[in-house]
Every structure is written in structure tokens, then in C-alpha cells.
Short mmCIF file of N, CA, C and O in Angstrom, two decimals:
data_model
loop_
_atom_site.label_atom_id
_atom_site.label_comp_id
_atom_site.label_asym_id
_atom_site.label_seq_id
_atom_site.Cartn_x
_atom_site.Cartn_y
_atom_site.Cartn_z
N MET D 1363 0.65 -1.31 -0.03
CA MET D 1363 -0.18 0.10 -0.02
C MET D 1363 0.66 1.22 -0.20
O MET D 1363 2.01 1.24 0.86
N GLY D 1364 0.63 2.13 -0.90
CA GLY D 1364 1.30 3.39 -0.96
C GLY D 1364 0.82 4.64 -0.42
O GLY D 1364 -0.40 4.41 0.22
N TYR D 1365 1.25 5.58 -0.48
CA TYR D 1365 0.84 7.02 -0.15
C TYR D 1365 1.40 7.98 -0.87
O TYR D 1365 2.27 8.01 -1.71
N VAL D 1366 0.17 8.68 -1.54
CA VAL D 1366 0.40 10.05 -2.35
C VAL D 1366 -0.15 11.28 -1.61
O VAL D 1366 -1.22 11.47 -1.02
N GLU D 1367 0.69 12.39 -1.33
CA GLU D 1367 0.37 13.56 -0.80
C GLU D 1367 0.02 14.56 -1.97
O GLU D 1367 0.86 15.03 -2.63
N ALA D 1368 -1.29 14.80 -2.22
CA ALA D 1368 -1.74 15.46 -3.20
C ALA D 1368 -1.91 17.30 -2.99
O ALA D 1368 -1.59 17.47 -1.91
N HIS D 1369 -2.06 17.70 -3.88
CA HIS D 1369 -2.28 19.46 -3.73
C HIS D 1369 -3.69 19.84 -3.00
O HIS D 1369 -3.73 20.48 -2.19
N GLY D 1370 -4.67 18.88 -3.66
CA GLY D 1370 -5.93 19.14 -2.79
C GLY D 1370 -6.41 20.16 -1.84
O GLY D 1370 -6.13 20.18 -1.07
N THR D 1371 -6.86 21.15 -2.73
CA THR D 1371 -7.37 22.35 -2.32
C THR D 1371 -8.65 22.49 -1.38
O THR D 1371 -8.98 23.18 -0.76
N GLY D 1372 -9.19 21.12 -1.65
CA GLY D 1372 -10.65 21.30 -0.99
C GLY D 1372 -11.82 22.14 -1.89
O GLY D 1372 -12.71 22.23 -1.36
N THR D 1373 -11.68 22.27 -3.13
CA THR D 1373 -12.34 23.06 -3.84
C THR D 1373 -13.08 21.99 -4.95
O THR D 1373 -12.68 21.00 -5.32
N ARG D 1374 -14.33 22.42 -5.00
CA ARG D 1374 -15.29 21.66 -6.04
C ARG D 1374 -14.80 21.39 -7.23
O ARG D 1374 -15.04 20.44 -7.92
N LEU D 1375 -13.90 22.75 -8.01
CA LEU D 1375 -13.57 22.20 -9.52
C LEU D 1375 -12.12 21.61 -9.28
O LEU D 1375 -11.79 20.80 -10.18
N GLY D 1376 -11.27 22.04 -8.31
CA GLY D 1376 -9.80 21.75 -8.51
C GLY D 1376 -9.49 19.96 -8.13
O GLY D 1376 -8.77 19.68 -8.91
N ASP D 1377 -10.04 19.87 -6.98
CA ASP D 1377 -9.94 17.98 -6.61
C ASP D 1377 -10.16 17.40 -7.89
O ASP D 1377 -9.44 16.48 -7.98
N PRO D 1378 -11.47 17.41 -8.37
CA PRO D 1378 -11.62 16.33 -9.38
C PRO D 1378 -10.70 16.49 -10.47
O PRO D 1378 -10.17 15.41 -11.28
N ILE D 1379 -10.27 17.50 -11.05
CA ILE D 1379 -9.34 17.68 -11.81
C ILE D 1379 -7.97 16.85 -11.66
O ILE D 1379 -7.26 16.14 -12.41
N GLU D 1380 -7.66 17.29 -10.31
CA GLU D 1380 -6.24 16.55 -9.66
C GLU D 1380 -6.47 15.14 -9.72
O GLU D 1380 -5.57 13.91 -10.16
N MET D 1381 -7.73 14.69 -9.16
CA MET D 1381 -7.82 13.08 -9.22
C MET D 1381 -7.66 12.35 -10.31
O MET D 1381 -7.38 11.58 -10.46
N ARG D 1382 -8.29 13.13 -11.13
CA ARG D 1382 -8.36 12.44 -12.94
C ARG D 1382 -7.02 12.43 -13.57
O ARG D 1382 -6.97 11.53 -13.89
N GLY D 1383 -6.11 13.55 -13.22
CA GLY D 1383 -4.95 13.28 -13.62
C GLY D 1383 -3.86 12.12 -12.95
O GLY D 1383 -3.57 11.55 -13.28
N LEU D 1384 -4.30 11.96 -11.53
CA LEU D 1384 -3.43 10.93 -11.06
C LEU D 1384 -3.96 9.55 -11.09
O LEU D 1384 -3.49 8.88 -11.44
N VAL D 1385 -5.31 9.20 -10.88
CA VAL D 1385 -5.85 8.27 -11.55
C VAL D 1385 -5.77 7.86 -12.90
O VAL D 1385 -5.09 6.70 -13.19
N GLY D 1386 -5.43 8.87 -13.76
CA GLY D 1386 -5.24 8.42 -15.29
C GLY D 1386 -3.60 8.21 -15.57
O GLY D 1386 -3.41 7.14 -16.17
N ALA D 1387 -2.75 8.69 -14.78
CA ALA D 1387 -1.55 8.42 -14.96
C ALA D 1387 -1.04 7.33 -14.28
O ALA D 1387 -0.45 6.54 -15.04
N PHE D 1388 -1.71 7.02 -13.14
CA PHE D 1388 -1.52 5.42 -12.52
C PHE D 1388 -1.94 4.43 -13.65
O PHE D 1388 -1.26 3.46 -13.61
N GLU D 1389 -3.13 4.65 -13.88
CA GLU D 1389 -3.50 3.66 -14.82
C GLU D 1389 -2.94 3.68 -16.14
O GLU D 1389 -2.73 2.46 -16.71
N ASP D 1390 -2.38 4.64 -16.45
CA ASP D 1390 -1.90 4.48 -18.19
C ASP D 1390 -0.51 3.87 -17.93
O ASP D 1390 -0.12 3.29 -18.91
N ALA D 1391 0.05 4.15 -16.97
CA ALA D 1391 1.34 3.53 -16.37
C ALA D 1391 1.44 1.97 -15.98
O ALA D 1391 2.25 1.23 -16.00
N GLY D 1392 -0.10 1.46 -16.12
CA GLY D 1392 -0.11 -0.22 -15.55
C GLY D 1392 0.19 -0.12 -14.30
O GLY D 1392 0.61 -1.39 -14.06
N LEU D 1393 -0.05 0.40 -13.56
CA LEU D 1393 0.63 0.46 -12.01
C LEU D 1393 -0.49 -0.03 -11.07
O LEU D 1393 -1.50 0.43 -11.16
N ASP D 1394 0.07 -0.83 -10.20
CA ASP D 1394 -1.30 -1.34 -9.45
C ASP D 1394 -1.11 -0.36 -8.28
O ASP D 1394 0.01 -0.64 -7.40
N TYR D 1395 -2.04 0.41 -8.00
CA TYR D 1395 -1.86 1.74 -7.25
C TYR D 1395 -2.56 1.85 -6.02
O TYR D 1395 -3.02 2.89 -5.76
N ASP D 1396 -3.14 0.41 -5.51
CA ASP D 1396 -4.04 0.71 -4.39
C ASP D 1396 -3.07 1.50 -3.32
O ASP D 1396 -1.97 1.27 -2.91
N ALA D 1397 -3.60 3.10 -2.97
CA ALA D 1397 -2.69 3.84 -2.40
C ALA D 1397 -3.83 4.69 -1.22
O ALA D 1397 -4.77 5.09 -1.79
N TRP D 1398 -3.02 5.17 -0.45
CA TRP D 1398 -3.63 6.31 0.38
C TRP D 1398 -3.30 7.30 -0.21
O TRP D 1398 -2.43 7.62 -0.99
N ILE D 1399 -4.47 8.66 -0.07
CA ILE D 1399 -4.34 9.74 -0.28
C ILE D 1399 -4.28 10.72 0.66
O ILE D 1399 -5.41 10.48 1.35
N GLY D 1400 -3.70 11.90 0.67
CA GLY D 1400 -3.78 12.94 1.76
C GLY D 1400 -3.61 14.16 1.02
O GLY D 1400 -2.84 14.45 0.08
N ALA D 1401 -4.04 15.42 1.53
CA ALA D 1401 -3.55 16.89 1.28
C ALA D 1401 -3.57 17.53 2.46
O ALA D 1401 -4.51 17.85 3.26
N SER D 1402 -2.35 18.33 2.83
CA SER D 1402 -2.27 19.39 3.95
C SER D 1402 -3.06 20.65 3.56
O SER D 1402 -3.61 21.00 4.43
N LYS D 1403 -3.29 20.88 2.34
CA LYS D 1403 -3.77 22.38 2.08
C LYS D 1403 -4.97 22.21 2.44
O LYS D 1403 -5.67 23.51 2.97
N SER D 1404 -5.74 21.21 1.95
CA SER D 1404 -7.14 21.16 2.22
C SER D 1404 -7.68 21.37 4.07
O SER D 1404 -8.54 21.46 4.45
N VAL D 1405 -6.53 21.12 4.79
CA VAL D 1405 -6.79 21.15 6.38
C VAL D 1405 -6.05 22.31 6.92
O VAL D 1405 -7.02 23.05 7.63
N ILE D 1406 -4.88 22.61 6.39
CA ILE D 1406 -4.34 24.05 6.80
C ILE D 1406 -4.51 25.12 6.16
O ILE D 1406 -4.24 26.56 6.46
N GLY D 1407 -5.04 25.22 4.95
CA GLY D 1407 -5.31 26.42 3.93
C GLY D 1407 -3.93 26.32 3.16
O GLY D 1407 -2.81 25.72 3.14
N HIS D 1408 -4.19 27.71 2.41
CA HIS D 1408 -3.00 27.86 1.39
C HIS D 1408 -2.12 28.80 2.32
O HIS D 1408 -2.28 29.95 2.58
N THR D 1409 -1.11 28.25 2.41
CA THR D 1409 0.14 29.02 2.98
C THR D 1409 1.07 30.02 2.24
O THR D 1409 2.09 30.07 2.73
N LEU D 1410 0.51 30.11 1.17
CA LEU D 1410 1.28 30.89 0.44
C LEU D 1410 2.48 30.63 0.02
O LEU D 1410 2.80 29.47 -0.79
N VAL D 1411 3.76 31.17 0.54
CA VAL D 1411 4.79 30.71 0.23
C VAL D 1411 5.58 29.27 0.46
O VAL D 1411 6.63 28.80 0.10
N CYS D 1412 4.70 28.93 1.49
CA CYS D 1412 5.30 27.24 1.83
C CYS D 1412 4.50 26.39 1.87
O CYS D 1412 4.52 25.33 2.56
N SER D 1413 3.18 26.56 0.90
CA SER D 1413 2.32 25.47 0.97
C SER D 1413 3.09 24.03 0.50
O SER D 1413 2.57 23.00 1.01
N GLY D 1414 3.80 24.15 -0.29
CA GLY D 1414 4.60 22.70 -0.91
C GLY D 1414 5.44 22.38 0.37
O GLY D 1414 5.44 21.01 0.47
N LEU D 1415 5.93 23.17 0.79
CA LEU D 1415 6.75 22.61 1.97
C LEU D 1415 6.15 21.94 3.11
O LEU D 1415 6.66 20.91 3.55
N ALA D 1416 4.94 22.48 3.37
CA ALA D 1416 4.19 21.73 4.11
C ALA D 1416 3.69 20.55 4.20
O ALA D 1416 3.60 19.49 4.61
N SER D 1417 3.44 20.37 2.50
CA SER D 1417 3.15 18.77 2.12
C SER D 1417 4.50 17.91 2.17
O SER D 1417 4.39 17.05 2.54
N VAL D 1418 5.24 18.42 1.77
CA VAL D 1418 7.01 17.67 2.13
C VAL D 1418 7.14 17.39 3.22
O VAL D 1418 7.45 16.03 3.60
N ILE D 1419 6.89 18.19 4.23
CA ILE D 1419 7.20 17.75 5.85
C ILE D 1419 5.93 16.78 6.11
O ILE D 1419 6.56 15.68 6.74
N LYS D 1420 4.80 16.82 5.59
CA LYS D 1420 3.72 15.74 6.14
C LYS D 1420 3.99 14.37 5.56
O LYS D 1420 4.17 13.68 6.27
N ALA D 1421 4.63 14.64 4.41
CA ALA D 1421 5.40 13.37 3.65
C ALA D 1421 6.24 12.67 4.38
O ALA D 1421 6.43 11.34 4.31
N VAL D 1422 7.21 13.38 4.76
CA VAL D 1422 8.46 12.92 5.24
C VAL D 1422 8.16 12.46 6.73
O VAL D 1422 8.56 11.30 7.32
N LEU D 1423 7.16 12.95 7.28
CA LEU D 1423 6.63 12.42 8.81
C LEU D 1423 5.91 11.10 8.60
O LEU D 1423 5.76 10.22 9.52
N VAL D 1424 4.96 11.11 7.82
CA VAL D 1424 4.43 9.69 7.41
C VAL D 1424 5.16 8.60 6.95
O VAL D 1424 5.25 7.46 7.83
N LEU D 1425 6.48 8.83 6.29
CA LEU D 1425 7.51 7.75 6.17
C LEU D 1425 8.31 7.62 7.41
O LEU D 1425 8.61 6.29 7.67
N ARG D 1426 8.67 8.57 8.36
CA ARG D 1426 9.20 8.46 9.63
C ARG D 1426 8.36 7.80 10.44
O ARG D 1426 9.15 6.75 11.23
N HIS D 1427 7.20 8.08 10.82
CA HIS D 1427 6.31 7.36 11.90
C HIS D 1427 5.71 6.37 11.44
O HIS D 1427 5.14 5.51 11.89
N GLY D 1428 5.45 6.00 10.13
CA GLY D 1428 5.02 4.82 9.40
C GLY D 1428 3.43 5.21 9.60
O GLY D 1428 2.44 3.92 9.62
N THR D 1429 2.72 6.30 9.65
CA THR D 1429 1.60 6.45 10.30
C THR D 1429 0.93 7.57 9.49
O THR D 1429 1.73 8.47 9.37
N ILE D 1430 -0.22 7.34 8.55
CA ILE D 1430 -0.91 8.40 8.04
C ILE D 1430 -2.01 9.21 8.59
O ILE D 1430 -2.75 8.51 9.38
N PRO D 1431 -1.81 10.47 8.78
CA PRO D 1431 -2.65 10.99 9.80
C PRO D 1431 -4.17 11.07 8.92
O PRO D 1431 -4.27 10.92 8.14
N PRO D 1432 -5.21 10.73 10.09
CA PRO D 1432 -6.59 10.93 9.48
C PRO D 1432 -6.68 12.23 8.91
O PRO D 1432 -6.13 13.54 9.24
N HIS D 1433 -7.80 12.19 8.01
CA HIS D 1433 -8.04 13.23 7.00
C HIS D 1433 -9.67 13.38 7.23
O HIS D 1433 -10.29 12.67 6.55
N HIS D 1434 -10.08 14.67 7.87
CA HIS D 1434 -11.34 14.64 8.13
C HIS D 1434 -12.03 15.45 7.27
O HIS D 1434 -11.35 16.29 6.32
N VAL D 1435 -13.34 15.06 6.11
CA VAL D 1435 -13.62 15.96 5.18
C VAL D 1435 -14.91 16.40 5.56
O VAL D 1435 -16.00 15.60 5.67
N PRO D 1436 -15.10 17.41 5.95
CA PRO D 1436 -16.07 18.26 6.26
C PRO D 1436 -17.41 18.36 5.65
O PRO D 1436 -16.97 18.80 4.32
N GLY D 1437 -18.43 17.89 5.53
CA GLY D 1437 -19.75 17.79 4.99
C GLY D 1437 -19.40 16.43 3.70
O GLY D 1437 -20.14 16.61 3.05
N GLY D 1438 -18.52 15.91 4.00
CA GLY D 1438 -18.22 14.64 3.06
C GLY D 1438 -17.50 14.89 1.76
O GLY D 1438 -17.17 15.99 1.60
N LEU D 1439 -17.10 13.79 1.05
CA LEU D 1439 -16.57 13.97 -0.10
C LEU D 1439 -17.35 14.57 -1.27
O LEU D 1439 -18.59 14.20 -1.13
N ASN D 1440 -16.75 15.56 -1.88
CA ASN D 1440 -17.31 15.92 -3.24
C ASN D 1440 -17.95 14.78 -3.97
O ASN D 1440 -17.19 14.09 -4.65
N PRO D 1441 -19.10 15.19 -4.57
CA PRO D 1441 -19.84 14.06 -5.46
C PRO D 1441 -19.22 13.69 -6.84
O PRO D 1441 -19.10 12.54 -7.08
N ASP D 1442 -18.37 14.70 -7.10
CA ASP D 1442 -17.80 14.83 -8.42
C ASP D 1442 -16.61 14.43 -8.43
O ASP D 1442 -15.64 14.05 -9.39
N LEU D 1443 -16.05 13.69 -7.29
CA LEU D 1443 -14.62 13.15 -6.90
C LEU D 1443 -14.53 11.63 -7.26
O LEU D 1443 -15.21 11.12 -6.39
N ASP D 1444 -13.97 11.24 -8.29
CA ASP D 1444 -13.73 9.76 -8.51
C ASP D 1444 -12.13 9.46 -7.89
O ASP D 1444 -11.45 9.62 -8.77
N LEU D 1445 -12.05 8.85 -6.99
CA LEU D 1445 -10.81 8.29 -6.33
C LEU D 1445 -10.36 7.46 -6.96
O LEU D 1445 -8.98 6.98 -6.43
N GLY D 1446 -10.86 6.45 -7.83
CA GLY D 1446 -10.25 5.54 -8.55
C GLY D 1446 -10.00 4.34 -7.22
O GLY D 1446 -10.92 4.09 -6.28
N ARG D 1447 -8.86 4.07 -7.29
CA ARG D 1447 -8.45 3.03 -6.30
C ARG D 1447 -7.64 3.75 -5.24
O ARG D 1447 -7.07 2.88 -4.37
N PHE D 1448 -7.46 4.86 -4.96
CA PHE D 1448 -7.25 5.45 -4.07
C PHE D 1448 -8.00 5.73 -2.92
O PHE D 1448 -9.55 5.70 -3.10
N ARG D 1449 -7.55 5.88 -1.62
CA ARG D 1449 -8.37 5.90 -0.45
C ARG D 1449 -7.91 7.00 0.57
O ARG D 1449 -7.10 7.23 0.80
N ILE D 1450 -8.90 7.75 1.03
CA ILE D 1450 -8.66 8.39 2.12
C ILE D 1450 -8.92 7.78 3.71
O ILE D 1450 -10.13 7.48 3.93
N ASN D 1451 -8.02 8.30 4.39
CA ASN D 1451 -8.14 7.89 5.65
C ASN D 1451 -8.68 8.08 6.44
O ASN D 1451 -8.68 9.77 6.53
N ASP D 1452 -9.55 7.95 7.56
CA ASP D 1452 -10.48 8.59 8.65
C ASP D 1452 -9.80 8.09 9.79
O ASP D 1452 -10.52 8.83 11.05
N ARG D 1453 -8.88 7.51 10.09
CA ARG D 1453 -8.08 7.31 11.28
C ARG D 1453 -6.67 6.93 11.18
O ARG D 1453 -6.45 6.70 9.95
N ALA D 1454 -5.89 7.51 12.20
CA ALA D 1454 -4.42 6.83 11.81
C ALA D 1454 -4.13 5.66 11.85
O ALA D 1454 -4.82 4.84 12.53
#
């Protein structure tokens, strides 16, 4: 099982576009990609100059501790979001 730290802004327009790209890229490459997916930006907001750095730090901590932090989705998932074989975790 893998892990992808996505850009995920939590927007109705942007997240489905990002997921279509990720799912399509993994499928086109013929990869067996059952994986967890997370995004810092949808939780902490856009931090302007360091939003990418926050995601890198989170990914490093996931590797270091072997734990993916839970990702709460207020109001539920966007109905236009097709996760393919990716999963969003709701507990550590």
C-alpha cells in the first residue's frame, strides 16, 4: 500500500481535476496503485510561500513514523470526485 500527498485544495472544481490526472497517470502506466491519498492544504489552508513545504514535511513524517494522519472531510466527499483505487483515511 502506498501513499500520495496531493495538492488537494478542497475545492469543488480543482480536486476532481487533480484526481482525474492522478488516476489516469497511474492507470496509463499500468501500475497497481492501491494507495492512501492525503492533502495538507485542505486542512491548513493555502500558506502562500510554504504550502508545498508543508506537504513535503507531512510526507516525510508519514515515512518516518509509518502512520498516515487521519483526514477529516467536512460535509463529506465532493460527489464529483472519483478516487479510483485511492483511499482517504479517517483514522491514523
